[in-house]
XYZ file of C-alpha atoms in Angstrom:
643
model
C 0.000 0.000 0.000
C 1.160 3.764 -0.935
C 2.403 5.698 2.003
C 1.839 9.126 1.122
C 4.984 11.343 2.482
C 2.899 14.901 3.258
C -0.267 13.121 5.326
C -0.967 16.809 6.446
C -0.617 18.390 3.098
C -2.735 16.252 1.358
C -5.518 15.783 4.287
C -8.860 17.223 2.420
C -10.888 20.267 4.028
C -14.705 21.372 4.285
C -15.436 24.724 4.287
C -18.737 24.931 4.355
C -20.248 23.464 1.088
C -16.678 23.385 -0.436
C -14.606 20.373 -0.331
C -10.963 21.269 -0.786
C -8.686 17.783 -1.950
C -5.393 19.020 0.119
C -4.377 21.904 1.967
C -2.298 24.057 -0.649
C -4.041 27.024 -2.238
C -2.495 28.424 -5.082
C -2.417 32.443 -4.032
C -3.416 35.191 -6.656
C -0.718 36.677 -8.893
C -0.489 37.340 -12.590
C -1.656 40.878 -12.382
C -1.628 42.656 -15.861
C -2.840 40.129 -18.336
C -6.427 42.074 -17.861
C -6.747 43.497 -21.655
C -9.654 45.487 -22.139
C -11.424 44.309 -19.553
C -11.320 41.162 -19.419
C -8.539 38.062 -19.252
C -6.901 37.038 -21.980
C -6.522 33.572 -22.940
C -2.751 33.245 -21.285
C -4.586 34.364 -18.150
C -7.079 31.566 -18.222
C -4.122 28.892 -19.357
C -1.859 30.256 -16.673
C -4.606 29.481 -14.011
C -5.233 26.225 -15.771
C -1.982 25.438 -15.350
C -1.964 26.025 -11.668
C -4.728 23.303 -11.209
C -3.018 21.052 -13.329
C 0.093 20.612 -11.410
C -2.439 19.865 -8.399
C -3.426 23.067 -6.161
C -7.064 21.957 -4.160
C -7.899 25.915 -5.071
C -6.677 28.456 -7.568
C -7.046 31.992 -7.285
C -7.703 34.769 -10.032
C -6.141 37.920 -8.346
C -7.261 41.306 -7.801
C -10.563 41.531 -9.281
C -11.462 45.344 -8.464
C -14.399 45.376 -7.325
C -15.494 49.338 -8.874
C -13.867 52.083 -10.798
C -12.175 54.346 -8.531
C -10.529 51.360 -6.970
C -8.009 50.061 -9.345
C -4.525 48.821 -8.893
C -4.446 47.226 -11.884
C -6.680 46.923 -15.106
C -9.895 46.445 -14.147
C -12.171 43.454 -14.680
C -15.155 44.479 -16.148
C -18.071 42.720 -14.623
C -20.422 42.535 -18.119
C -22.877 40.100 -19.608
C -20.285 39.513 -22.542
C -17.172 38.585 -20.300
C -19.408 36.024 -18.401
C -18.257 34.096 -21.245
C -14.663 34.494 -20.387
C -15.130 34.101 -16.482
C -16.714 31.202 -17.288
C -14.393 29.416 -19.013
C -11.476 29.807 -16.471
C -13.625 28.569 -13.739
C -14.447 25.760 -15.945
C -10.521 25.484 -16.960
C -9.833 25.183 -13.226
C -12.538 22.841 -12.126
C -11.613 20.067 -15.145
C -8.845 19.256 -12.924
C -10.336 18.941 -9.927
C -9.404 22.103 -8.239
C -11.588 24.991 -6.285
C -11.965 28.276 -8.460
C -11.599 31.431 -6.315
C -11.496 35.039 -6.988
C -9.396 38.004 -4.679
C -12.166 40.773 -4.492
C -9.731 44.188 -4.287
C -9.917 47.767 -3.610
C -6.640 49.694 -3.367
C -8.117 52.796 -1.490
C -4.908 55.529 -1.421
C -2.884 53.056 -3.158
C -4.655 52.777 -6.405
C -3.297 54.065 -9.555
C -4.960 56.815 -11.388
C -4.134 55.851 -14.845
C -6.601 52.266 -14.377
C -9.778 54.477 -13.353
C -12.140 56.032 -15.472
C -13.653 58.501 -12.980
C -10.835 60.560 -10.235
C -13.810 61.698 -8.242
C -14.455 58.349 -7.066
C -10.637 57.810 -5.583
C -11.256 57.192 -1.685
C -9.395 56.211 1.162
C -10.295 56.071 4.608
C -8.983 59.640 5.956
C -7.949 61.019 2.528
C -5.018 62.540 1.029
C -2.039 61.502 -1.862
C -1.153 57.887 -2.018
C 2.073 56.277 -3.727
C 1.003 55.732 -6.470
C -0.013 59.566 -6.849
C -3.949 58.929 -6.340
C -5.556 62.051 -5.004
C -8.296 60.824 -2.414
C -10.584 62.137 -0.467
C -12.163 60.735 2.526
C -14.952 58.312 2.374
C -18.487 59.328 3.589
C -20.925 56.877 4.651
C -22.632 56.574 1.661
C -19.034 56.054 -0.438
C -18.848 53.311 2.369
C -22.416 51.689 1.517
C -21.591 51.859 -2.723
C -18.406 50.162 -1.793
C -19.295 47.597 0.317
C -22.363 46.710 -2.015
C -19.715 46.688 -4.900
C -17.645 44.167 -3.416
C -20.845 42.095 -3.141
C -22.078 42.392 -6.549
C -18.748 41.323 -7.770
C -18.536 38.451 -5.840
C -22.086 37.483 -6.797
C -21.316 37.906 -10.589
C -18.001 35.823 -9.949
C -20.065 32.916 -8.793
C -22.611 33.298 -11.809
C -19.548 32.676 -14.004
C -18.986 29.234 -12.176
C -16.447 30.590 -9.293
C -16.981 28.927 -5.896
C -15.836 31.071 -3.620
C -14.257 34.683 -3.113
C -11.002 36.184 -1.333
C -11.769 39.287 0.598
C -8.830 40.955 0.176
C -8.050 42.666 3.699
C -4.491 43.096 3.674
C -1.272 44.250 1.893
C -2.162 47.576 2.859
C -5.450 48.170 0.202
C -8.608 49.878 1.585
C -10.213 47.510 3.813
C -6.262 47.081 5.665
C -6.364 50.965 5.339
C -9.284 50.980 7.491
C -7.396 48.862 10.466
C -4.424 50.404 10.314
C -4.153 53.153 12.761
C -1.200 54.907 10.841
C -3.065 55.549 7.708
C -6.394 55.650 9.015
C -6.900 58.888 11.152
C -10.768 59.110 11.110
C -12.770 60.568 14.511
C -15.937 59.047 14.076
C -17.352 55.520 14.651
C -14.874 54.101 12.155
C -11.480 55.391 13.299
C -10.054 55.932 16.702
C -9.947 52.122 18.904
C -9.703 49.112 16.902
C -13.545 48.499 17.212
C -14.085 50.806 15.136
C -11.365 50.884 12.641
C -12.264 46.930 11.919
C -16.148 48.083 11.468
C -16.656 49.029 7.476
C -13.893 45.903 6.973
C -16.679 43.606 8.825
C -19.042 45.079 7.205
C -18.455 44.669 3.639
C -18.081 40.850 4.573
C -21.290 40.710 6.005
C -22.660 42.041 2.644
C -20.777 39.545 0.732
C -21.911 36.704 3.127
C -25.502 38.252 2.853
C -25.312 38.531 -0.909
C -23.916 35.375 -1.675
C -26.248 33.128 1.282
C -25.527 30.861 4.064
C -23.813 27.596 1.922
C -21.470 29.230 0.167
C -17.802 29.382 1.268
C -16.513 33.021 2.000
C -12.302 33.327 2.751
C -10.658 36.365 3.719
C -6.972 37.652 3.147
C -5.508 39.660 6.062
C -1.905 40.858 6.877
C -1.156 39.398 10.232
C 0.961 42.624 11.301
C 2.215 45.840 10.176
C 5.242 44.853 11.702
C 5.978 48.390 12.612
C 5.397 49.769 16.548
C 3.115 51.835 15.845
C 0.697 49.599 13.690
C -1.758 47.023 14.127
C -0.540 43.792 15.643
C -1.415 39.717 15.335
C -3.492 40.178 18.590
C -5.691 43.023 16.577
C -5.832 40.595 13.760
C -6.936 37.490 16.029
C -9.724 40.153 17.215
C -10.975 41.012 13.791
C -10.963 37.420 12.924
C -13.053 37.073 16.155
C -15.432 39.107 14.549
C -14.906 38.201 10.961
C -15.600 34.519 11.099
C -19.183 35.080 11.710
C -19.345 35.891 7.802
C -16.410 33.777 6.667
C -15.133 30.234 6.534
C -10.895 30.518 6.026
C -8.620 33.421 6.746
C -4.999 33.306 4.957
C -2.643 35.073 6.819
C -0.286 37.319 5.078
C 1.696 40.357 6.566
C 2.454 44.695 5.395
C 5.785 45.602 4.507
C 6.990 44.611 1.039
C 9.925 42.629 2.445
C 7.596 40.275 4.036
C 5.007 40.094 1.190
C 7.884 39.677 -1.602
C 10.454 37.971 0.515
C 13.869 37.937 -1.411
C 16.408 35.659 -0.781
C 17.717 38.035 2.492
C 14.435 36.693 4.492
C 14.097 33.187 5.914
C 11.888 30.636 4.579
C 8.436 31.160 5.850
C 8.722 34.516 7.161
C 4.670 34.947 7.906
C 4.362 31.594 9.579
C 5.097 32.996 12.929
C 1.617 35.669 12.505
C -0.595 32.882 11.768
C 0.462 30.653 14.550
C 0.474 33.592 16.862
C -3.026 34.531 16.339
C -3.803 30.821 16.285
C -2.053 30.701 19.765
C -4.962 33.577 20.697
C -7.298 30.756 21.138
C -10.482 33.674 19.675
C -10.516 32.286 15.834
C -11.852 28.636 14.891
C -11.678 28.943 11.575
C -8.634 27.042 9.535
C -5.972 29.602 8.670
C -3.360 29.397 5.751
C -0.084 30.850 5.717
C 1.373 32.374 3.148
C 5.082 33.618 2.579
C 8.239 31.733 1.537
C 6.606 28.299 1.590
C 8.343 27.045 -1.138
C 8.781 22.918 0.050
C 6.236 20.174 0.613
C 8.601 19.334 3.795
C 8.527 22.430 4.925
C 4.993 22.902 4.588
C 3.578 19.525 6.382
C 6.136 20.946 9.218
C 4.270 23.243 9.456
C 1.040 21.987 9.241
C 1.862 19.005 11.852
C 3.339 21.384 14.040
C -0.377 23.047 14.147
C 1.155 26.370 13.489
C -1.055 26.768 10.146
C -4.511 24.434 8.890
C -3.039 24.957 5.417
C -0.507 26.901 3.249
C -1.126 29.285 0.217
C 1.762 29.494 -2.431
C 2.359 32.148 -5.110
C 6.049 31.977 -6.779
C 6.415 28.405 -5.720
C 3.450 27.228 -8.512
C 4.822 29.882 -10.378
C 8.278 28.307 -10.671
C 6.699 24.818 -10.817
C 2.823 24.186 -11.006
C 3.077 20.576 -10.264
C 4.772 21.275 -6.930
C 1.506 19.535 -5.232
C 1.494 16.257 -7.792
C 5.161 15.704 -7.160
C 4.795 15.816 -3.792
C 2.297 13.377 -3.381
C 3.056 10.923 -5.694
C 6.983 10.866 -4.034
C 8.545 12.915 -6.585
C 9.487 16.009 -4.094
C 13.161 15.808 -5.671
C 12.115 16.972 -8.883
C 10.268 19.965 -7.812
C 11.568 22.730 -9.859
C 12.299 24.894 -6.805
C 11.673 28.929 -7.049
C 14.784 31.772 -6.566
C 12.989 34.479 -4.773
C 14.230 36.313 -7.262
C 11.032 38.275 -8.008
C 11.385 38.560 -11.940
C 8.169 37.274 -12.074
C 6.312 40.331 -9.878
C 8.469 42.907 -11.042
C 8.282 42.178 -15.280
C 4.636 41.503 -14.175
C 4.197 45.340 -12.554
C 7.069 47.069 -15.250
C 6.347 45.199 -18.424
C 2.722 43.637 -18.088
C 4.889 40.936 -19.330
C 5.116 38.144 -17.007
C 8.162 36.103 -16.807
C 9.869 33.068 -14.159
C 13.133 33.028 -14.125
C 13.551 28.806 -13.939
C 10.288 28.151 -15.864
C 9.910 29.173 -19.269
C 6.440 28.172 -19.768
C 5.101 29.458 -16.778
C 2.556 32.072 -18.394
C 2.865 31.212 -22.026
C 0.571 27.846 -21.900
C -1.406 29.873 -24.452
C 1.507 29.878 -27.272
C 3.395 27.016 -25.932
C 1.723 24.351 -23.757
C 1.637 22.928 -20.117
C 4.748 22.048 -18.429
C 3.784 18.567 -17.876
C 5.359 17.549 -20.734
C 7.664 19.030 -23.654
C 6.455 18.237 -27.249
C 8.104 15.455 -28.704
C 10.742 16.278 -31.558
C 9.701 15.017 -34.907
C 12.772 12.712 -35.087
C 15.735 12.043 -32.939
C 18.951 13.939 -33.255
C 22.080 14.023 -31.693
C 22.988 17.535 -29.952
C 26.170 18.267 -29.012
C 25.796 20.780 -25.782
C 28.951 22.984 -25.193
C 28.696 24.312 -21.439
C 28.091 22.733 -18.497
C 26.346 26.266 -16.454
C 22.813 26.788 -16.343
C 21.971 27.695 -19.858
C 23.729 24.395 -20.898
C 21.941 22.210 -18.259
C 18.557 23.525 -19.473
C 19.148 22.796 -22.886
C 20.790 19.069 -22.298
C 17.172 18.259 -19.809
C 14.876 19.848 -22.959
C 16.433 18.067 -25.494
C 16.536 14.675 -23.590
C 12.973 14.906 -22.639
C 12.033 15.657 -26.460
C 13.544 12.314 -27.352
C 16.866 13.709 -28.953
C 20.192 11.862 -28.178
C 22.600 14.426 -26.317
C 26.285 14.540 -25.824
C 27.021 17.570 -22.900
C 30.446 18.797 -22.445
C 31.667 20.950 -19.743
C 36.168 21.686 -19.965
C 35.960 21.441 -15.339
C 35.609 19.031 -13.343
C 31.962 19.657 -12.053
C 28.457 21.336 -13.628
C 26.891 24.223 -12.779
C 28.728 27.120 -14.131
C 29.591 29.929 -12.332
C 26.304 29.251 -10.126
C 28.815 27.130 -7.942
C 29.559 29.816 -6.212
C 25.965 29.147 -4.393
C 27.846 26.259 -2.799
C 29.924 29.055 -0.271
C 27.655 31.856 -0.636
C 25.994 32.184 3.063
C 22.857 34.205 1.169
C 22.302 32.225 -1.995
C 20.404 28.683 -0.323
C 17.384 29.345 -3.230
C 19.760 29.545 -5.929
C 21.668 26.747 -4.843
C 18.811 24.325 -4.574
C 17.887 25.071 -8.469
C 21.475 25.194 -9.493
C 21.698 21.057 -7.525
C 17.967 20.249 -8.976
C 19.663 21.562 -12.859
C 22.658 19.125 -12.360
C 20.539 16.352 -11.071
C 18.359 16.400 -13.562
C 20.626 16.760 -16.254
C 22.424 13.819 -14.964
C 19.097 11.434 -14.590
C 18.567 12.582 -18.235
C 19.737 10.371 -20.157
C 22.438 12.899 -21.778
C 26.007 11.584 -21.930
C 28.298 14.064 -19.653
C 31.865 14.640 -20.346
C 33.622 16.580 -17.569
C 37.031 18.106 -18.217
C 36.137 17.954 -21.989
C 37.167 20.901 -24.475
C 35.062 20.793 -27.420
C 37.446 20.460 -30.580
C 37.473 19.190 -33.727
C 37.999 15.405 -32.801
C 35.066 15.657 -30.350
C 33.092 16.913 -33.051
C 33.846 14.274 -35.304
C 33.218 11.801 -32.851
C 29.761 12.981 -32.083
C 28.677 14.010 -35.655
C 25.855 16.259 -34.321
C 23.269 17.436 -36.021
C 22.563 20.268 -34.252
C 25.594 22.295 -31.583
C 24.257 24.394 -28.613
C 27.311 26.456 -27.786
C 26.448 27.552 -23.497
C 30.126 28.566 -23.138
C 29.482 31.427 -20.769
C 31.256 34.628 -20.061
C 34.945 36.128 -18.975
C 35.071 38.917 -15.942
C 35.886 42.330 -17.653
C 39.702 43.363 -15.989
C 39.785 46.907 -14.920
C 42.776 47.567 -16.590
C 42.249 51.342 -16.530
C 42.382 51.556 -12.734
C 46.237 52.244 -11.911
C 47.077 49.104 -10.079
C 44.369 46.478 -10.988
C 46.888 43.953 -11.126
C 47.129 43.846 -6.749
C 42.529 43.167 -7.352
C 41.054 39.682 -7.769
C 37.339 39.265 -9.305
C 34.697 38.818 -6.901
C 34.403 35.333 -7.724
C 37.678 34.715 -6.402
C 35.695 35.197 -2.904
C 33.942 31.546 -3.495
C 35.971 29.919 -6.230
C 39.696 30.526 -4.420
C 39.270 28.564 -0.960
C 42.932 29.287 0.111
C 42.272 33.039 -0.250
C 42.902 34.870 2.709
C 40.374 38.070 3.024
C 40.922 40.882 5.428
C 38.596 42.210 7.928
C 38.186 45.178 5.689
C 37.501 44.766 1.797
C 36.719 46.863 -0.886
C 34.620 46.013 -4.293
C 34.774 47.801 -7.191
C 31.641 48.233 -8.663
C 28.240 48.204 -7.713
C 26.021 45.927 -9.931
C 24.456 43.022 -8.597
C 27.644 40.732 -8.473
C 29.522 43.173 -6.229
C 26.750 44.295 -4.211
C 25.584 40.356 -3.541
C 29.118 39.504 -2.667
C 29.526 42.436 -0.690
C 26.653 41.192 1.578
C 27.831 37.692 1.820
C 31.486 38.867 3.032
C 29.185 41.015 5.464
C 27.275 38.473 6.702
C 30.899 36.937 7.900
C 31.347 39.687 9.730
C 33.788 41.654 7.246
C 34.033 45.609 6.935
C 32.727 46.142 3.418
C 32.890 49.101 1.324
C 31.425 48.709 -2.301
C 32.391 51.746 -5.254
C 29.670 52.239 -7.769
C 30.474 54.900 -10.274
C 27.053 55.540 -11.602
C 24.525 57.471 -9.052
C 22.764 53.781 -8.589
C 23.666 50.530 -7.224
C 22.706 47.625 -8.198
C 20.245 48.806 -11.319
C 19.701 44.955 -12.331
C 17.865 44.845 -9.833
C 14.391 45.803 -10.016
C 11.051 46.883 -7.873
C 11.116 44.712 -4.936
C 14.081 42.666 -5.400
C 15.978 46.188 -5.113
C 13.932 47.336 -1.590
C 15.498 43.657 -0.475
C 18.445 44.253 -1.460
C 18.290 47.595 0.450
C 17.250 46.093 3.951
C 19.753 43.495 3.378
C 22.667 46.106 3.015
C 21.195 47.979 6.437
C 20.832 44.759 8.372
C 24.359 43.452 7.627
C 26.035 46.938 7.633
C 27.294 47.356 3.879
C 28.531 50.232 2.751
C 28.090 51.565 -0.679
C 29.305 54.630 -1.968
C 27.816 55.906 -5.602
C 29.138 58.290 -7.977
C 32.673 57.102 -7.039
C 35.382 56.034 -9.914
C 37.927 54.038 -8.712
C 41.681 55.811 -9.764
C 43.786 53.664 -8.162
C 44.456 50.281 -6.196
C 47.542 50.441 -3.444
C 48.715 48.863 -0.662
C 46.244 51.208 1.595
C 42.987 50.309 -0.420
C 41.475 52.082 -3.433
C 41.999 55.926 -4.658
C 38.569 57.204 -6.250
C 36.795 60.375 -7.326
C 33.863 61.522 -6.119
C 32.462 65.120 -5.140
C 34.560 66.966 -6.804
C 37.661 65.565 -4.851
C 39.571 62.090 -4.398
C 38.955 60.167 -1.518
C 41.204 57.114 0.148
C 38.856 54.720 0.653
C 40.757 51.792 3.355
C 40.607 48.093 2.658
C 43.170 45.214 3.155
C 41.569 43.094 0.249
C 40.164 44.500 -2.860
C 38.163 42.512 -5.335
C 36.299 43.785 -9.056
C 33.319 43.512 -10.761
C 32.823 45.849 -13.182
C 30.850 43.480 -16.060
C 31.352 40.231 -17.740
C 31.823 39.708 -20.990
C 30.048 37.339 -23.807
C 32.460 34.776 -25.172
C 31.237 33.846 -28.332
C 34.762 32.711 -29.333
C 33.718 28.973 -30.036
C 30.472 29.945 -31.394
C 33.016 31.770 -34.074
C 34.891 28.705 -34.316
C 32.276 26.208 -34.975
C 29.450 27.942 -36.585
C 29.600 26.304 -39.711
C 30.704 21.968 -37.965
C 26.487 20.976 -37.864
C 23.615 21.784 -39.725
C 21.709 23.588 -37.206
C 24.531 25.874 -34.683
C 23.233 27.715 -31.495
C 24.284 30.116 -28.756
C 22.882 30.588 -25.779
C 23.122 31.763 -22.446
C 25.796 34.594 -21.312
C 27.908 33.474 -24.270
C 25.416 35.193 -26.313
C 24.451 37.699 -24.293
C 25.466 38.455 -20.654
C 22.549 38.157 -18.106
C 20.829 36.539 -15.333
C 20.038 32.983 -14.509
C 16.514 33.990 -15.679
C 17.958 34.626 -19.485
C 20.648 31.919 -19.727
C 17.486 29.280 -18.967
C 14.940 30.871 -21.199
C 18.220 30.585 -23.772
C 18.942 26.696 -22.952
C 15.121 25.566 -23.025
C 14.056 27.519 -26.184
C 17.735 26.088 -27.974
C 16.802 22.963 -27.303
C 12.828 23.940 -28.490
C 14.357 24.344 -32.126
C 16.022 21.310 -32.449
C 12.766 19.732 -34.779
């Protein structure tokens, strides 16, 4: 008999008249794929996608419930999109998954551009949001439109064949707004004590539970803490919930501040865990609670679920990076979970681009165009590929091609794979990149594909193999500052990881302030070294975007980095570095000194060989320099085009 390994996990739920198969919701993301008013198809595939790989409910984020209260492109609520709605739920449900909805209104935080009408931009005390809305304070009959709004979208959610809504009360939109006793600064009945700041939040659930009757399921997001001393705290939350689960049947339990909704790398795993098993702890809310945050393993999760902490988790970049986390897991397959980064490329091309990109999936998103990830179409006929490379890019393409059927020959000139992403094996920071950069080598190596360590590709190899088609993944070369009077007494940064003998000094300089300097600046921090990193531009870091970036930011504060812009290094002595900045030139002291002022693309054997196979590729930072992100979209799509 089958002994499922996550008993917890998989354990089915009741809420109310829903049945829910395991406890792992898959949390709403996927923001800007509203066109027109409506989803477009890669919306409804994306979702699809989700229930596929196994989720027991799947989430379409941020419908806004009424003009005025946009974050994003609104969802038009109309006769003709019923048709659209209708055919994600029914997507969703065909593989045996819940279909829920997030019910939003971004109060002060909405963005003006994504509403029709500026009079009807409210918040709960008024006044100029981020996002530059211009709001004035809600009267009591702004309060009753509103909270009948968020009811008539949840009833016309489950006319389109949803079974349940998300109340979203947290991550600091209007109904949070309304808690929180820093941004709301009302003196009637609904600002002031907590009773009343959690009043027009209970009440638009009440409406919602009214609208939609007594069987049907009703969940609720909240953010467990503002995790500032002045804001509202897990004990306020475990009140509200109190309250709250008179109209509702599940609360997941999220938390304010970016850093803990986005976690980056620089947070531990789980980082919201501790709010919902404080307010658990309360003893005032029966209702199951998920967690949400960082729970990117099925062992982590049924930890936490067996420890009692949590009566379920919700996941967002985890299904992103791979939907079938939940089949894997339960049919004893946790080792091929294709684990996420944290790296945030998915919300921040999602919120800059409205183009929505993983980093370690490629098809996440693009079902619509290019299929499920359960399996890669078959190539027409079998070929043998000859993969140059052994990093990331290289890895990708040898597990695409193997998996399409084609017979592959990877060769990689050291003595281990991985690439330069072996530098996750020493970096105290990097655990998330390490895990994908073991689960690329492991797979590659269950592949099938013949791998040839401390092979250069020449001629003879070539011969030997006879490909039909070469993928050349040869990677980069570190750019020398030779300009900088004394480079010769520097060392790349990757001599920090990939030079164990190296003896560092308590204080160290880096030359340049992209993310490889900045990143091993933190990591020699974290050991407790003086770091000072020179960026010569007036921004560190700029390959970093949105969220990632404010990460970054709190990591450099927490660890005490130091990072000086608009400074050009002049010199390297025996003292540390010489550079310019203000006006003057500044010592700057350091008893170790390490660059990274840019890679560059070595497309040297792509030169060489372009012309030894039919079909020649390059991929990866070879072709152009980049992010892990790039160099796997490279691999996967090189080995696509091998027909």
């Amino acid at each position: 008999m089958y002994v499922q390994p996550f008993p917890e996990l998989q354990k089915p739920l009741k809420l109310r008249g829903l049945l829910l198969k395991n406890r792992i919701m898959s949390a709403p993301n996927m923001l800007f794929r509203t066109l027109g008013g409506r989803p477009d198809e890669y919306y409804v595939r994306y979702l699809e996608h989700k229930a596929r790989g196994g989720a027991a409910i799947v989430t379409l984020g941020e419908a806004n419930v009424c003009d005025g209260g946009n974050h994003t492109p609104g969802m038009e609520t109309t006769l003709e999109n019923m048709a659209v709605f209708g055919e994600m739920a029914q997507a969703i449900h065909e593989h045996g998954a819940a279909a829920s909805v997030e019910l939003t209104h971004g109060g002060i935080s909405v963005k003006p551009q994504f509403n029709r009408d500026r009079n009807r931009l409210l918040s709960p005390s008024g006044g100029v949001g981020m996002n530059g809305a211009n709001t004035r304070a809600m009267t009591r009959d702004d309060m009753e439109c509103v909270a009948n709004a968020y009811a008539d979208t949840a009833e016309y959610f489950v006319k389109c064949g949803f079974d349940t809504v998300l109340v979203h009360c947290g991550h600091g939109w209007l109904l949070t707004q309304f808690l929180s006793p820093i941004v709301n600064k009302r003196t009637d009945e609904y600002g002031g004590s907590f009773e009343n700041r959690m009043r027009f939040p209970l009440y638009v659930l009440q409406k919602v539970r009214e609208r939609l009757g007594a069987k049907r399921a009703v969940l609720v997001r909240v953010s467990g803490s503002e995790r500032r001393p002045d804001g509202f705290t897990p004990e306020n939350i475990a009140d509200f919930l109190a309250k709250a689960q008179e109209y509702v049947d599940m609360a997941e339990v999220s938390s304010e501040d970016f850093t803990y909704t986005f976690a980056t790398p620089y947070l531990p795993w789980g980082q919201n865990v501790e709010l919902a098993e404080a307010i658990k702890a309360t003893g005032k809310v029966t209702i199951p609670l998920f967690t949400i945050g960082s729970i990117l393993d099925p062992v982590q999760a049924e930890e936490i679920l067996k420890s009692g902490k949590a009566d379920g988790v919700s996941m967002s970049r985890a299904l992103i990076a791979d939907p079938y986390l939940p089949r894997k897991a339960f049919e004893g397959r946790a080792d091929e979970i294709r684990p996420c980064l944290r790296c945030l490329n998915c919300t921040d091309s999602d919120n800059e681009s409205r183009h929505f990109v993983c980093s370690v999936n490629p098809l996440i998103a693009h079902e619509a165009r290019l299929g499920f990830g359960d399996s890669v179409q078959s190539a027409k006929s079998s070929k043998r590929v000859l993969i140059i490379g052994g990093g990331p890019s290289g890895l990708q393409a040898a597990i695409t091609a193997s998996e399409r059927g084609h017979s592959v020959t990877l060769v990689e000139k050291s003595d281990k794979l991985g690439g330069m992403l072996n530098f996750t094996d020493f970096d105290t920071r990097k655990t998330d990149l390490r895990r994908f950069k073991d689960y690329l080598v492991r797979q590659a190596e269950r592949s099938g594909a013949e791998i040839l360590l401390n092979t250069e590709a020449d001629d003879a190899l070539i011969e030997r193999v006879k490909p039909d088609s070469i993928i050349i993944a040869a990677g980069s070369n570190p750019i020398v500052p030779t300009y900088i009077k004394g480079f010769e007494r520097a060392k790349h940064a990757a001599a920090v990881y990939f030079e164990p003998e190296l003896e560092i000094a308590g204080s160290v300089v880096i030359i340049g302030g992209g993310l490889i300097g900045v990143e091993t600046g933190l990591h020699l921090a974290s050991l407790g070294k003086k770091v000072t990193v020179l960026e010569m531009s007036d921004t560190y870091a700029p390959d970093a975007k949105g969220v990632y970036k404010l990460g970054i930011e709190r990591a450099a504060e927490t660890y005490g980095l130091t990072i000086i812009t608009g400074a050009k290094a002049t010199e390297i002595n025996d003292s540390g570095v010489i550079c310019k900045s203000d006006g003057g030139s500044h010592p700057i002291p350091g008893g170790s000194v390490f660059y990274a002022v840019g890679m560059s693309a070595d497309d040297s054997l792509y030169l060489k060989y372009a012309s030894k196979a039919p079909q020649v590729v390059i991929a990866g930072d070879c072709k152009r320099v980049g992010k892990v992100g790039g160099a796997i979209q490279d691999g996967f799509f090189a080995a696509l085009d091998v027909l």
